[in-house]
Coordinates of C-alpha atoms in Angstrom, one line a residue:
Chain A
X170 CA 7.1 14.6 16.5
X171 CA 6.4 17.0 19.4
X172 CA 2.9 18.0 20.2
X173 CA 1.6 21.5 20.3
X174 CA 1.9 22.8 23.8
X175 CA -1.4 23.1 25.7
X176 CA -2.9 19.9 24.3
X177 CA -0.7 17.4 26.0
X178 CA -2.0 17.4 29.5
X179 CA -5.6 17.1 30.5
X180 CA -5.4 18.5 34.0
X181 CA -3.3 21.7 33.8
X182 CA -6.1 24.3 34.1
X183 CA -8.9 22.4 35.6
X184 CA -11.0 23.9 38.3
X185 CA -13.5 21.9 40.5
X186 CA -16.8 21.2 38.8
X187 CA -19.6 23.6 39.7
X188 CA -22.3 21.0 40.1
X189 CA -20.4 19.1 42.8
X190 CA -21.5 21.4 45.6
X191 CA -25.2 20.7 45.1
X192 CA -24.7 16.9 45.4
X193 CA -25.6 16.3 41.8
X194 CA -23.7 13.3 40.5
X195 CA -20.6 14.1 38.3
X196 CA -20.2 12.1 35.1
X197 CA -17.0 11.7 33.2
X198 CA -16.6 10.8 29.5
X199 CA -14.0 9.0 27.5
X200 CA -14.3 8.8 23.7
X201 CA -12.2 6.6 21.5
X202 CA -12.8 7.9 18.0
X203 CA -11.0 5.7 15.5
X204 CA -11.1 5.4 11.8
X205 CA -14.0 3.0 11.5
X206 CA -15.8 3.4 14.9
X207 CA -16.4 5.7 17.8
X208 CA -16.8 4.3 21.3
X209 CA -18.0 6.6 24.1
X210 CA -18.0 5.5 27.8
X211 CA -19.5 7.4 30.7
X212 CA -18.3 6.7 34.2
X213 CA -19.4 8.1 37.6
X214 CA -17.1 9.8 40.1
X215 CA -16.1 6.4 41.5
X216 CA -14.9 5.3 38.0
X217 CA -17.8 2.9 37.6
X218 CA -19.0 2.5 34.0
X219 CA -22.6 3.9 33.7
X220 CA -23.2 3.8 30.0
X221 CA -21.6 3.3 26.6
X222 CA -22.4 4.3 23.0
X223 CA -21.1 3.2 19.6
X224 CA -21.2 5.0 16.3
X225 CA -19.2 5.2 13.0
X226 CA -15.7 6.5 12.4
X227 CA -14.5 9.8 13.8
X228 CA -11.5 10.6 11.6
X229 CA -12.6 13.8 9.9
X230 CA -9.9 13.5 7.3
X231 CA -11.5 10.2 6.2
X232 CA -15.3 10.7 6.7
X233 CA -15.5 14.5 6.5
X234 CA -16.1 17.0 9.3
X235 CA -19.9 16.8 9.5
X236 CA -19.9 13.0 9.6
X237 CA -17.2 12.8 12.2
X238 CA -18.9 15.3 14.5
X239 CA -22.3 13.5 14.0
X240 CA -20.7 10.1 14.9
X241 CA -19.1 11.5 18.1
X242 CA -22.3 13.2 19.2
X243 CA -24.3 10.1 18.5
X244 CA -22.0 7.8 20.5
X245 CA -21.9 10.3 23.4
X246 CA -25.6 10.8 23.5
X247 CA -26.2 7.1 23.5
X248 CA -23.7 6.7 26.3
X249 CA -25.3 9.5 28.3
X250 CA -28.8 8.1 27.7
X251 CA -27.6 4.7 29.0
X252 CA -26.1 6.4 32.1
X253 CA -29.3 8.3 32.7
X254 CA -27.6 11.7 32.6
X255 CA -27.7 14.8 30.4
X256 CA -25.2 16.7 28.4
X257 CA -23.0 18.5 29.2
X258 CA -21.1 16.0 31.3
X259 CA -18.6 17.2 33.8
X260 CA -15.3 16.3 32.1
X261 CA -14.4 14.6 28.8
X262 CA -11.3 13.2 27.2
X263 CA -11.9 12.8 23.5
X264 CA -9.3 10.8 21.6
X265 CA -9.8 11.2 17.9
X266 CA -8.0 9.7 14.9
X267 CA -6.8 12.4 12.5
X268 CA -6.2 15.0 15.3
X269 CA -2.6 16.0 15.2
X270 CA -1.9 19.6 14.2
X271 CA -3.2 22.9 15.8
X272 CA -5.7 23.4 12.9
X273 CA -7.3 20.0 13.7
X274 CA -8.1 21.2 17.2
X275 CA -9.4 24.5 15.8
X276 CA -11.7 22.7 13.4
X277 CA -13.1 20.1 15.8
X278 CA -13.0 21.6 19.3
X279 CA -15.7 24.3 18.8
X280 CA -18.1 21.6 17.6
X281 CA -17.6 19.3 20.5
X282 CA -17.5 21.8 23.5
X283 CA -21.1 21.2 24.2
X284 CA -20.4 17.6 25.3
X285 CA -18.8 18.5 28.7
X286 CA -17.9 21.5 30.9
X287 CA -14.3 20.6 30.3
X288 CA -13.2 19.0 27.1
X289 CA -9.7 17.6 26.6
X290 CA -8.9 16.5 23.1
X291 CA -6.0 14.4 21.8
X292 CA -5.2 12.0 19.1
X293 CA -6.8 8.5 19.7
X294 CA -3.4 7.0 20.2
X295 CA -2.7 9.4 23.1
X296 CA -5.8 8.1 24.8
X297 CA -3.9 4.9 25.8
X298 CA -1.5 7.1 27.9
X299 CA -4.5 7.6 30.2
X300 CA -3.9 4.1 31.6
X301 CA -0.5 5.2 32.9
X302 CA -0.1 7.0 36.2
X303 CA 0.2 10.8 35.6
X304 CA 0.0 9.9 31.9
X305 CA 3.7 9.4 32.0
X306 CA 5.4 6.6 30.1
X307 CA 5.4 5.0 26.7
X308 CA 2.5 3.6 24.7
X309 CA 2.9 1.0 22.1
X310 CA -0.1 0.2 19.9
X311 CA -0.2 -2.5 17.2
X312 CA -3.5 -3.4 15.7
X313 CA -4.4 -2.9 12.0
X314 CA -1.9 0.0 12.3
X315 CA 1.0 0.7 14.7
X316 CA 2.4 3.6 16.6
X317 CA 4.6 4.3 19.7
X318 CA 4.2 7.5 21.7
X319 CA 5.5 8.7 25.0
X320 CA 5.2 11.5 27.5
X321 CA 7.6 12.4 30.2
X322 CA 7.1 14.1 33.6
X323 CA 7.9 17.5 31.9
X324 CA 5.0 17.0 29.6
X325 CA 7.1 16.6 26.5
X326 CA 5.6 14.2 24.0
X327 CA 7.1 12.2 21.2
X328 CA 5.9 9.7 18.6
X329 CA 7.4 7.1 16.3
X330 CA 5.5 5.3 13.5
X331 CA 1.8 5.9 12.8
X332 CA 2.6 7.0 9.3
X333 CA -0.2 4.9 7.8
X334 CA -0.3 1.7 5.7
X335 CA 1.5 3.1 2.6
X336 CA 4.7 4.4 4.2
X337 CA 4.5 3.2 7.8
X338 CA 2.7 0.7 10.0
X339 CA 5.8 -1.3 10.6
X340 CA 5.1 -4.2 13.0
X341 CA 1.3 -3.8 12.6
X342 CA -1.2 -6.5 11.7
X343 CA -1.6 -4.9 8.3
X344 CA 2.1 -5.1 7.6
X345 CA 2.3 -8.7 8.9
X346 CA -0.5 -9.7 6.7
X347 CA 0.8 -7.8 3.7
X348 CA 4.3 -9.3 4.0
X349 CA 2.7 -12.7 4.4
X350 CA 0.8 -12.3 1.2
X351 CA 3.9 -10.9 -0.5
X352 CA 5.9 -14.0 0.6
X353 CA 3.2 -16.3 -0.6
X354 CA 3.1 -14.8 -4.1
X355 CA 6.9 -14.7 -4.3
X356 CA 6.8 -18.5 -3.6
X357 CA 4.3 -18.8 -6.5
X358 CA 6.7 -17.0 -8.9
X359 CA 9.7 -18.9 -7.7
X360 CA 11.2 -15.6 -6.4
X361 CA 11.1 -16.7 -2.8
X362 CA 11.2 -19.9 -0.6
X363 CA 8.2 -22.1 -0.3
X364 CA 5.9 -21.3 2.6
X365 CA 2.8 -22.8 4.1
X366 CA 1.4 -19.3 4.1
X367 CA 0.3 -19.7 0.5
X368 CA -2.0 -22.6 1.3
X369 CA -3.2 -21.0 4.5
X370 CA -4.2 -17.8 2.9
X371 CA -5.9 -19.5 0.0
X372 CA -8.0 -21.6 2.5
X373 CA -8.7 -18.5 4.6
X374 CA -10.0 -16.6 1.5
X375 CA -11.5 -19.7 -0.1
X376 CA -9.5 -19.4 -3.3
X377 CA -8.8 -22.2 -5.7
X378 CA -6.1 -20.5 -7.7
X379 CA -3.1 -18.6 -6.4
X380 CA -3.6 -16.0 -9.1
X381 CA -7.0 -15.2 -7.6
X382 CA -5.1 -13.6 -4.7
X383 CA -4.7 -10.4 -6.8
X384 CA -8.4 -10.1 -7.4
X385 CA -9.1 -10.6 -3.7
X386 CA -6.5 -8.1 -2.5
X387 CA -7.5 -5.3 -4.8
X388 CA -11.3 -5.8 -4.7
X389 CA -11.5 -3.1 -2.1
X390 CA -9.3 -0.9 0.1
X391 CA -10.0 -3.1 3.2
X392 CA -6.9 -2.9 5.4
X393 CA -8.6 -4.8 8.2
X394 CA -9.0 -7.8 5.8
X395 CA -5.3 -8.0 5.3
X396 CA -4.5 -7.3 8.9
X397 CA -6.6 -10.3 9.9
X398 CA -4.1 -12.5 8.1
X399 CA -1.6 -11.6 10.8
X400 CA -3.1 -14.3 13.0
X401 CA -2.4 -16.9 10.3
X402 CA 1.2 -15.6 10.1
X403 CA 1.7 -15.9 13.8
X404 CA 0.2 -19.5 13.8
X405 CA 2.5 -20.5 10.9
X406 CA 5.5 -19.1 12.7
X407 CA 4.7 -21.1 15.8
X408 CA 4.4 -24.2 13.6
X409 CA 7.9 -23.6 12.4
X410 CA 7.4 -22.0 9.0
X411 CA 10.6 -20.1 8.5
X412 CA 9.2 -17.4 6.2
X413 CA 6.5 -16.7 8.7
X414 CA 9.0 -16.7 11.5
X415 CA 11.1 -14.0 9.7
X416 CA 8.0 -11.8 9.2
X417 CA 7.0 -12.1 12.9
X418 CA 10.6 -11.4 14.1
X419 CA 10.7 -8.3 11.8
X420 CA 7.4 -7.1 13.3
X421 CA 8.7 -7.5 16.8
X422 CA 12.0 -5.8 16.0
X423 CA 10.1 -2.9 14.5
X424 CA 7.8 -2.4 17.5
X425 CA 10.7 -2.5 19.9
X426 CA 12.6 0.0 17.7
X427 CA 9.6 2.4 17.8
X428 CA 9.5 2.2 21.6
X429 CA 13.2 2.9 21.9
X430 CA 13.0 5.8 19.4
X431 CA 10.4 7.4 21.6
X432 CA 12.0 6.7 25.0
X433 CA 15.4 7.8 23.8
X434 CA 14.0 11.2 22.8
X435 CA 12.3 11.7 26.2
X436 CA 13.5 12.1 29.7
X437 CA 12.6 9.1 31.9
X438 CA 14.3 8.6 35.2
X439 CA 14.5 4.8 35.6
X440 CA 12.0 2.1 34.7
X441 CA 9.7 3.3 32.0
X442 CA 6.0 2.6 32.4
X443 CA 4.6 0.9 29.3
X444 CA 1.0 0.7 28.1
X445 CA 0.1 -1.7 25.3
X446 CA -2.9 -1.4 23.0
X447 CA -4.2 -2.8 19.7
X448 CA -5.5 -6.3 18.9
X449 CA -2.2 -7.7 17.6
X450 CA -0.5 -7.1 21.0
X451 CA -3.5 -7.6 23.2
X452 CA -4.7 -10.9 21.8
X453 CA -1.5 -12.7 21.0
X454 CA 0.4 -13.4 24.2
X455 CA 3.4 -15.1 22.6
X456 CA 3.9 -12.2 20.2
X457 CA 3.5 -9.8 23.1
X458 CA 6.1 -11.6 25.1
X459 CA 8.5 -11.6 22.1
X460 CA 8.1 -7.8 21.8
X461 CA 8.4 -7.2 25.5
X462 CA 11.6 -9.3 25.6
X463 CA 13.1 -7.2 22.8
X464 CA 12.1 -3.9 24.5
X465 CA 13.6 -5.0 27.8
X466 CA 16.9 -5.8 26.1
X467 CA 17.1 -2.1 25.2
X468 CA 15.8 -0.4 28.3
X469 CA 14.4 -1.0 31.8
X470 CA 10.6 -1.3 31.7
X471 CA 8.4 -0.7 34.8
X472 CA 4.8 -1.7 35.0
X473 CA 3.2 -3.0 31.8
X474 CA -0.5 -2.2 31.3
X475 CA -2.7 -3.8 28.7
X476 CA -5.3 -1.3 27.6
X477 CA -8.3 -3.1 26.2
X478 CA -10.6 0.0 26.3
X479 CA -8.8 3.3 26.1
X480 CA -12.1 5.1 26.3
X481 CA -12.7 3.6 29.7
X482 CA -9.2 4.4 30.9
X483 CA -9.5 8.0 29.7
X484 CA -12.9 8.5 31.4
X485 CA -11.4 7.2 34.7
X486 CA -8.2 9.2 34.3
X487 CA -9.9 12.6 34.2
X488 CA -11.6 12.0 37.5
X489 CA -8.3 12.5 39.2
Chain B
X608 CA 2.0 -18.5 -13.9
X609 CA 1.3 -20.4 -17.1
X610 CA -0.9 -18.8 -19.7
X611 CA -4.0 -20.5 -21.0
X612 CA -3.2 -22.4 -24.2
X613 CA -4.3 -20.7 -27.4
X614 CA -3.7 -17.2 -26.3
X615 CA 0.1 -17.2 -26.1
X616 CA 1.1 -17.0 -29.7
X617 CA -0.3 -14.5 -32.2
X618 CA 0.5 -16.5 -35.4
X619 CA -0.5 -20.0 -34.8
X620 CA -3.7 -20.2 -36.8
X621 CA -3.4 -17.2 -39.1
X622 CA -4.3 -17.4 -42.7
X623 CA -3.4 -14.8 -45.4
X624 CA -5.6 -11.7 -45.4
X625 CA -8.4 -11.8 -47.9
X626 CA -8.1 -8.2 -49.1
X627 CA -4.5 -8.6 -50.1
X628 CA -5.3 -10.1 -53.5
X629 CA -7.3 -7.1 -54.6
X630 CA -4.4 -4.7 -53.9
X631 CA -6.3 -2.9 -51.2
X632 CA -3.8 -1.7 -48.5
X633 CA -3.5 -3.8 -45.4
X634 CA -3.5 -2.1 -42.1
X635 CA -2.2 -3.6 -38.8
X636 CA -3.2 -2.4 -35.3
X637 CA -1.4 -2.5 -32.0
X638 CA -3.2 -1.4 -28.8
X639 CA -1.5 -0.8 -25.5
X640 CA -4.4 -0.6 -23.0
X641 CA -3.0 0.2 -19.6
X642 CA -4.6 1.2 -16.3
X643 CA -4.8 4.9 -17.1
X644 CA -4.5 5.2 -20.9
X645 CA -5.0 3.3 -24.1
X646 CA -2.8 3.9 -27.1
X647 CA -3.7 2.5 -30.5
X648 CA -1.2 2.6 -33.4
X649 CA -2.0 1.7 -37.0
X650 CA 0.8 0.7 -39.4
X651 CA 0.8 -0.3 -43.0
X652 CA 2.2 -3.5 -44.5
X653 CA 5.7 -2.0 -44.5
X654 CA 5.5 -1.3 -40.8
X655 CA 5.3 2.5 -41.3
X656 CA 3.1 4.2 -38.7
X657 CA 0.0 5.7 -40.4
X658 CA -2.0 6.9 -37.4
X659 CA -2.4 6.8 -33.6
X660 CA -5.2 7.4 -31.1
X661 CA -5.3 7.9 -27.4
X662 CA -8.1 7.3 -24.9
X663 CA -8.6 6.5 -21.2
X664 CA -7.8 3.3 -19.3
X665 CA -8.6 -0.1 -20.6
X666 CA -8.3 -2.2 -17.4
X667 CA -11.9 -3.5 -17.2
X668 CA -11.4 -4.5 -13.5
X669 CA -10.6 -0.9 -12.7
X670 CA -12.9 1.2 -15.0
X671 CA -15.6 -1.4 -15.7
X672 CA -16.3 -3.4 -18.9
X673 CA -18.3 -0.7 -20.8
X674 CA -15.8 2.0 -20.1
X675 CA -12.9 -0.2 -21.1
X676 CA -14.5 -1.2 -24.3
X677 CA -15.5 2.4 -25.1
X678 CA -11.9 3.6 -24.5
X679 CA -10.4 0.9 -26.7
X680 CA -12.8 1.6 -29.6
X681 CA -12.3 5.4 -29.2
X682 CA -8.5 5.0 -29.4
X683 CA -8.7 2.6 -32.4
X684 CA -11.2 4.7 -34.3
X685 CA -9.0 7.8 -33.8
X686 CA -6.0 5.9 -35.1
X687 CA -7.9 4.5 -38.1
X688 CA -9.2 7.9 -38.9
X689 CA -5.7 9.4 -38.8
X690 CA -4.5 6.6 -41.0
X691 CA -7.4 7.2 -43.4
X692 CA -8.7 3.7 -43.3
X693 CA -11.8 1.9 -42.1
X694 CA -12.6 -0.8 -39.5
X695 CA -12.1 -3.7 -39.5
X696 CA -8.4 -3.5 -40.0
X697 CA -6.5 -6.6 -41.2
X698 CA -4.9 -7.8 -38.0
X699 CA -4.7 -6.5 -34.5
X700 CA -2.7 -7.2 -31.3
X701 CA -4.6 -5.9 -28.3
X702 CA -2.5 -5.8 -25.1
X703 CA -4.9 -5.0 -22.2
X704 CA -4.2 -4.6 -18.5
X705 CA -6.4 -6.9 -16.4
X706 CA -6.5 -9.6 -19.0
X707 CA -5.1 -12.8 -17.5
X708 CA -7.6 -15.6 -17.1
X709 CA -9.8 -17.4 -19.6
X710 CA -12.9 -15.5 -18.4
X711 CA -11.2 -12.2 -19.1
X712 CA -10.9 -13.2 -22.8
X713 CA -14.4 -14.4 -22.9
X714 CA -15.7 -11.1 -21.5
X715 CA -13.7 -8.8 -23.7
X716 CA -13.0 -10.6 -27.0
X717 CA -16.6 -10.7 -28.4
X718 CA -16.8 -6.9 -27.9
X719 CA -13.6 -6.2 -29.7
X720 CA -13.8 -8.6 -32.7
X721 CA -15.1 -5.9 -34.9
X722 CA -11.8 -4.0 -34.8
X723 CA -9.9 -6.4 -37.1
X724 CA -10.3 -9.5 -39.2
X725 CA -7.9 -11.2 -36.9
X726 CA -7.7 -10.1 -33.3
X727 CA -5.0 -11.4 -31.0
X728 CA -5.5 -10.5 -27.3
X729 CA -3.0 -10.6 -24.5
X730 CA -2.1 -8.9 -21.2
X731 CA -0.5 -5.5 -21.8
X732 CA 2.8 -6.7 -20.4
X733 CA 2.9 -9.5 -23.0
X734 CA 2.8 -6.8 -25.7
X735 CA 6.5 -6.0 -25.0
X736 CA 7.3 -9.6 -26.2
X737 CA 6.4 -8.3 -29.6
X738 CA 9.7 -6.5 -29.8
X739 CA 11.6 -9.8 -29.7
X740 CA 12.1 -12.1 -32.7
X741 CA 9.5 -14.8 -32.8
X742 CA 8.3 -13.3 -29.5
X743 CA 10.8 -15.6 -27.7
X744 CA 12.7 -14.3 -24.7
X745 CA 12.3 -12.4 -21.5
X746 CA 10.6 -9.1 -20.9
X747 CA 11.3 -6.9 -17.9
X748 CA 9.0 -4.0 -17.2
X749 CA 9.6 -1.4 -14.5
X750 CA 7.5 1.7 -14.5
X751 CA 5.0 2.6 -11.9
X752 CA 4.6 -1.2 -11.5
X753 CA 6.9 -4.1 -12.3
X754 CA 6.7 -7.5 -13.9
X755 CA 8.9 -10.0 -15.7
X756 CA 7.6 -12.4 -18.2
X757 CA 9.0 -14.8 -20.7
X758 CA 8.1 -17.1 -23.6
X759 CA 10.3 -19.9 -24.9
X760 CA 10.3 -21.4 -28.4
X761 CA 7.8 -24.1 -27.3
X762 CA 5.3 -21.3 -26.6
X763 CA 5.4 -21.9 -22.8
X764 CA 4.9 -18.6 -20.9
X765 CA 5.9 -17.6 -17.4
X766 CA 5.6 -14.6 -15.2
X767 CA 7.1 -13.2 -12.0
X768 CA 6.0 -10.1 -10.2
X769 CA 3.1 -8.0 -11.4
X770 CA 1.1 -8.6 -8.2
X771 CA 0.3 -4.9 -7.8
X772 CA 1.3 -2.1 -5.4
X773 CA 0.1 -3.7 -2.2
X774 CA 1.7 -7.1 -2.3
X775 CA 4.1 -6.8 -5.3
X776 CA 5.7 -4.3 -7.5
X777 CA 9.2 -5.0 -6.2
X778 CA 11.8 -3.0 -8.0
X779 CA 9.2 -0.6 -9.5
X780 CA 9.1 3.1 -9.4
X781 CA 6.2 3.0 -7.0
X782 CA 8.2 0.8 -4.6
X783 CA 11.3 2.9 -4.9
X784 CA 9.3 6.0 -4.1
X785 CA 7.4 4.4 -1.3
X786 CA 10.6 3.0 0.3
X787 CA 12.1 6.4 0.0
X788 CA 9.2 8.0 1.8
X789 CA 9.3 5.3 4.4
X790 CA 13.1 5.9 5.0
X791 CA 12.4 9.7 5.2
X792 CA 9.8 9.4 7.9
X793 CA 11.9 6.8 9.8
X794 CA 14.6 9.5 9.9
X795 CA 12.0 12.0 11.3
X796 CA 11.1 9.5 14.1
X797 CA 14.7 8.6 14.9
X798 CA 13.9 5.0 13.8
X799 CA 16.3 5.2 10.9
X800 CA 19.5 6.9 9.7
X801 CA 19.4 10.4 8.4
X802 CA 18.9 10.8 4.7
X803 CA 18.8 13.7 2.2
X804 CA 15.6 12.1 0.9
X805 CA 13.5 13.9 3.6
X806 CA 14.5 17.3 2.4
X807 CA 14.3 16.3 -1.3
X808 CA 10.8 15.0 -1.0
X809 CA 9.6 18.0 1.1
X810 CA 10.9 20.3 -1.6
X811 CA 9.5 18.2 -4.4
X812 CA 6.0 18.3 -2.7
X813 CA 6.5 21.9 -1.4
X814 CA 5.9 20.9 2.2
X815 CA 7.0 23.0 5.2
X816 CA 6.6 20.3 7.8
X817 CA 7.6 16.7 7.7
X818 CA 4.3 15.7 9.3
X819 CA 2.5 17.0 6.3
X820 CA 3.9 14.1 4.3
X821 CA 1.1 12.0 5.7
X822 CA -1.6 14.3 4.4
X823 CA 0.0 14.4 1.0
X824 CA 0.5 10.7 0.7
X825 CA -3.1 9.8 1.7
X826 CA -4.9 12.7 -0.1
X827 CA -5.6 10.3 -3.0
X828 CA -4.7 6.9 -4.3
X829 CA -2.3 8.3 -6.8
X830 CA 0.4 5.6 -7.3
X831 CA 2.1 7.6 -10.1
X832 CA 2.7 10.5 -7.7
X833 CA 4.7 8.2 -5.4
X834 CA 6.4 6.5 -8.4
X835 CA 7.6 9.8 -9.7
X836 CA 9.8 10.1 -6.5
X837 CA 11.9 7.3 -7.8
X838 CA 13.8 9.8 -9.9
X839 CA 14.7 11.7 -6.7
X840 CA 15.8 8.4 -5.0
X841 CA 18.1 7.6 -8.0
X842 CA 19.6 11.1 -8.0
X843 CA 20.2 10.9 -4.2
X844 CA 21.8 7.5 -4.6
X845 CA 24.2 8.9 -7.3
X846 CA 25.0 11.7 -5.0
X847 CA 26.1 9.2 -2.4
X848 CA 23.1 9.1 0.0
X849 CA 23.5 5.6 1.6
X850 CA 19.8 5.2 2.4
X851 CA 18.9 5.9 -1.2
X852 CA 21.7 3.7 -2.5
X853 CA 20.3 0.8 -0.4
X854 CA 16.8 1.3 -1.9
X855 CA 18.2 1.4 -5.5
X856 CA 20.3 -1.7 -4.9
X857 CA 17.3 -3.5 -3.5
X858 CA 15.2 -2.5 -6.6
X859 CA 17.9 -3.7 -9.0
X860 CA 18.3 -7.0 -7.1
X861 CA 14.5 -7.5 -7.2
X862 CA 14.3 -6.9 -11.0
X863 CA 17.2 -9.2 -11.7
X864 CA 15.5 -11.9 -9.4
X865 CA 12.3 -11.6 -11.3
X866 CA 14.1 -12.1 -14.6
X867 CA 15.9 -15.2 -13.3
X868 CA 12.8 -16.7 -11.8
X869 CA 11.2 -16.4 -15.3
X870 CA 14.1 -17.7 -17.3
X871 CA 14.8 -20.6 -14.9
X872 CA 11.3 -21.8 -15.4
X873 CA 11.5 -21.8 -19.2
X874 CA 13.6 -23.5 -21.8
X875 CA 16.1 -21.2 -23.5
X876 CA 19.0 -22.6 -25.5
X877 CA 21.8 -20.1 -24.9
X878 CA 21.8 -16.3 -24.8
X879 CA 18.3 -15.1 -23.7
X880 CA 16.8 -12.2 -25.7
X881 CA 15.7 -9.5 -23.3
X882 CA 13.2 -6.7 -23.9
X883 CA 13.0 -3.8 -21.4
X884 CA 10.0 -1.6 -20.9
X885 CA 8.6 1.0 -18.4
X886 CA 9.8 4.5 -17.6
X887 CA 12.0 3.5 -14.7
X888 CA 14.2 1.3 -16.9
X889 CA 13.9 3.3 -20.2
X890 CA 14.7 6.7 -18.8
X891 CA 17.4 6.0 -16.3
X892 CA 20.5 4.6 -18.1
X893 CA 22.6 4.2 -14.9
X894 CA 19.9 2.2 -13.2
X895 CA 19.3 0.2 -16.4
X896 CA 23.0 -0.6 -16.5
X897 CA 23.0 -1.7 -12.9
X898 CA 20.0 -4.0 -13.5
X899 CA 21.6 -5.5 -16.7
X900 CA 24.8 -6.1 -14.8
X901 CA 23.0 -8.1 -12.2
X902 CA 21.1 -10.1 -14.8
X903 CA 24.2 -10.9 -16.7
X904 CA 25.8 -12.2 -13.5
X905 CA 23.1 -14.8 -13.4
X906 CA 22.6 -15.8 -17.0
X907 CA 23.8 -15.1 -20.5
X908 CA 21.8 -12.4 -22.2
X909 CA 21.6 -11.9 -25.9
X910 CA 20.2 -8.8 -27.6
X911 CA 18.6 -6.2 -25.3
X912 CA 15.8 -4.3 -26.9
X913 CA 14.4 -1.1 -25.3
X914 CA 10.7 -1.0 -26.0
X915 CA 9.4 2.6 -25.9
X916 CA 6.2 1.9 -27.6
X917 CA 4.8 -1.6 -27.2
X918 CA 1.8 -0.8 -29.3
X919 CA 4.0 0.1 -32.3
X920 CA 6.2 -3.1 -31.8
X921 CA 3.0 -5.2 -31.7
X922 CA 1.5 -3.6 -34.8
X923 CA 4.7 -4.4 -36.6
X924 CA 5.1 -7.9 -35.2
X925 CA 1.8 -9.1 -36.6
X926 CA 2.7 -8.2 -40.1
X927 CA 5.1 -11.1 -40.2

C-alpha cells in the first residue's frame, strides 16, 4: 500500500515560522486521533510538554465528519488552553484514524487548517514514525488492532496489516483474545484440546456456564473487551498451557511477518530502525522480546524505540 | 452442550387431538424462525402443504421479544390464512434462533401457546432433526453460520459449533468468505501468496482499488454479504487456486470435526443417520461430497437427508 505523494513527509515545504522573529514563543502540536479517543499534546520549541487535551474518537468513517472534527478541535483547544497559548499554533502533526486515501485528506484538511500555520496530516499509525530519526524505519503497532508500516529515505511508504478486526488484525490483542475464546469453546464442544483458558475467561467475565460466553461476546460490538483477554492468554501461555502457547506463537509470527513484508518492499541500507506501539507490545515485555527475536531472525534491526505517546513524539518531531 | 430435559423430544407427552373425533381437519404447523426471517408452513394430516407465511427475524436476542413474537404470529397467521384454517392449529413445532436455555423457553412459550393446541419449541437448528426418523441422528448445518447437533435414541442431545461469527462458525459460508478476503488482502500486503481471489472479489464487489475492500467490509455488519463470497472461493478452488483450495479443505475438515465431536458424545448403534442443511451444503454438490467423504472416513453414516425446508419437515414430523 503506497501512500499518496505529498502526504508522506512533514517537512518538505516548510518555511520558518513568521512569529519567531518577534520573540513570541512557538508552539507545536501533535494529535493522536484514534477510533475511540483523541489526544492532543502541545510542546514548546524545546520539546517540553506544555499542555494536553483529550476528547472522543476522530475516525470520521466511524463517528461522522462533524463529530470527528468537533473532537479534534475540542482536544486541541483544551491542550492550547492548558499551555496558555492561542490557536493557530505554529506547526501541527495530526495523525487520524480513517485517513488513508486522497479524498480523506480533501474532506478533513480544510476543516482543520485553523489549528496551526502548518498542518501535516497522516493516518494515526504513521504518527509512530515520528519517533524515528528522519521518520525513516519500520513501525509495528499491536494493541486492539495491528499494523506494520515503514518509510525509507526516499520517502516511499508501505504498509502491511491494518485491515481491521474482520479480515485482518493478525497478531493483535483482539485476535489473541478471539482465538483464545474460540479455543475455549472448541474445548467445550470436544472439537479441540482442553485448555485452562475456558476457566480463566469464565472467571474474568464472571460466567457460571460456558454457554453464557455467547451472550457475553455478542452483547455488544466491543472489540476492546475481547482484546483485553489477550493478557490472560499471555499469562496462560507463560504457565505452560499449550493451546495458549500456540496462540501467542501465532501472534508473534504474524507480527514479525508484517514487519518483513514492509521492510522487504522498501529500501533500507543496513540495520532497520524499528518503533513499537500499542498496548500489547508496550506492556508485555516477554511477548515483545519474542516478537523482536523473530524479527531479528529475518533482518538486522537497529535502534528499537517504544512509543508510549505518539502525539508527543509527533509534536517534538515537527520542531526539527 | 446438553439440552434441558423436557424440551428435547416432541412426542413424549402428546395425547390424541381432541378435534379429530368430530371429523374436523387437523392442521400441523412448522415454523423456522431464523435471525433474518421466519417461515411458517401449515400441512394437513396427510403431510400435504396447505399454506405458508413469511415474516421478519425471530431471534429475540437480536430483534427484541415483542418484535420476535410479532414476526412469528404474522408468519403463522399468513400460513393459516393461506391454508383456510383458524388458530389454534392442532400441533406446532417452533424452531427459533436464540432459544437455548430454560429462560428462553420461559420467555417465549407463554406468548406462543395460542398458535396450537400442542406447541413444541426448540432451537431452529434442532428443527432439521425433524427430517430424521424418530429425530435420531446427526444434523450438520452450514449456511452463513454452522453447527452440528445430534440426538440419540435415549433422547440425549449434543451440539458442536454454532458459537457465532466472532468465535465460531468454522466451516460456514461466512468463515469461507472471511478467510478468502483475509487471504486476498494478505496477498496485497506481500504477507501471503498470490491468489486469484483478490481479483475475483474486487470484480464481485465492483471495486477499483484493493484498499477499498476495507470500506466495503466495514460499511455494515452484513454477514450474509461475506458469506456469499464462499461461492467464489469454491469456484476458485475448483479452478486450481491453491489458496482457495486450502480454505475449502479447512472448511470441510471443520464440518467433519463438528460431526464427529457430536457423534462421539452420543450413543449410536451402527450407521448414523445424517441430515444436512444450510445453503453452503445444499447448493454445492462438490463441497457436500468432500464433507461427506471426510465424515465417512471417521464413522459409518446411514441415510443422508438434504433438508431444504426444515419448517416443512417439522410440520410433517409432528403428525406422527
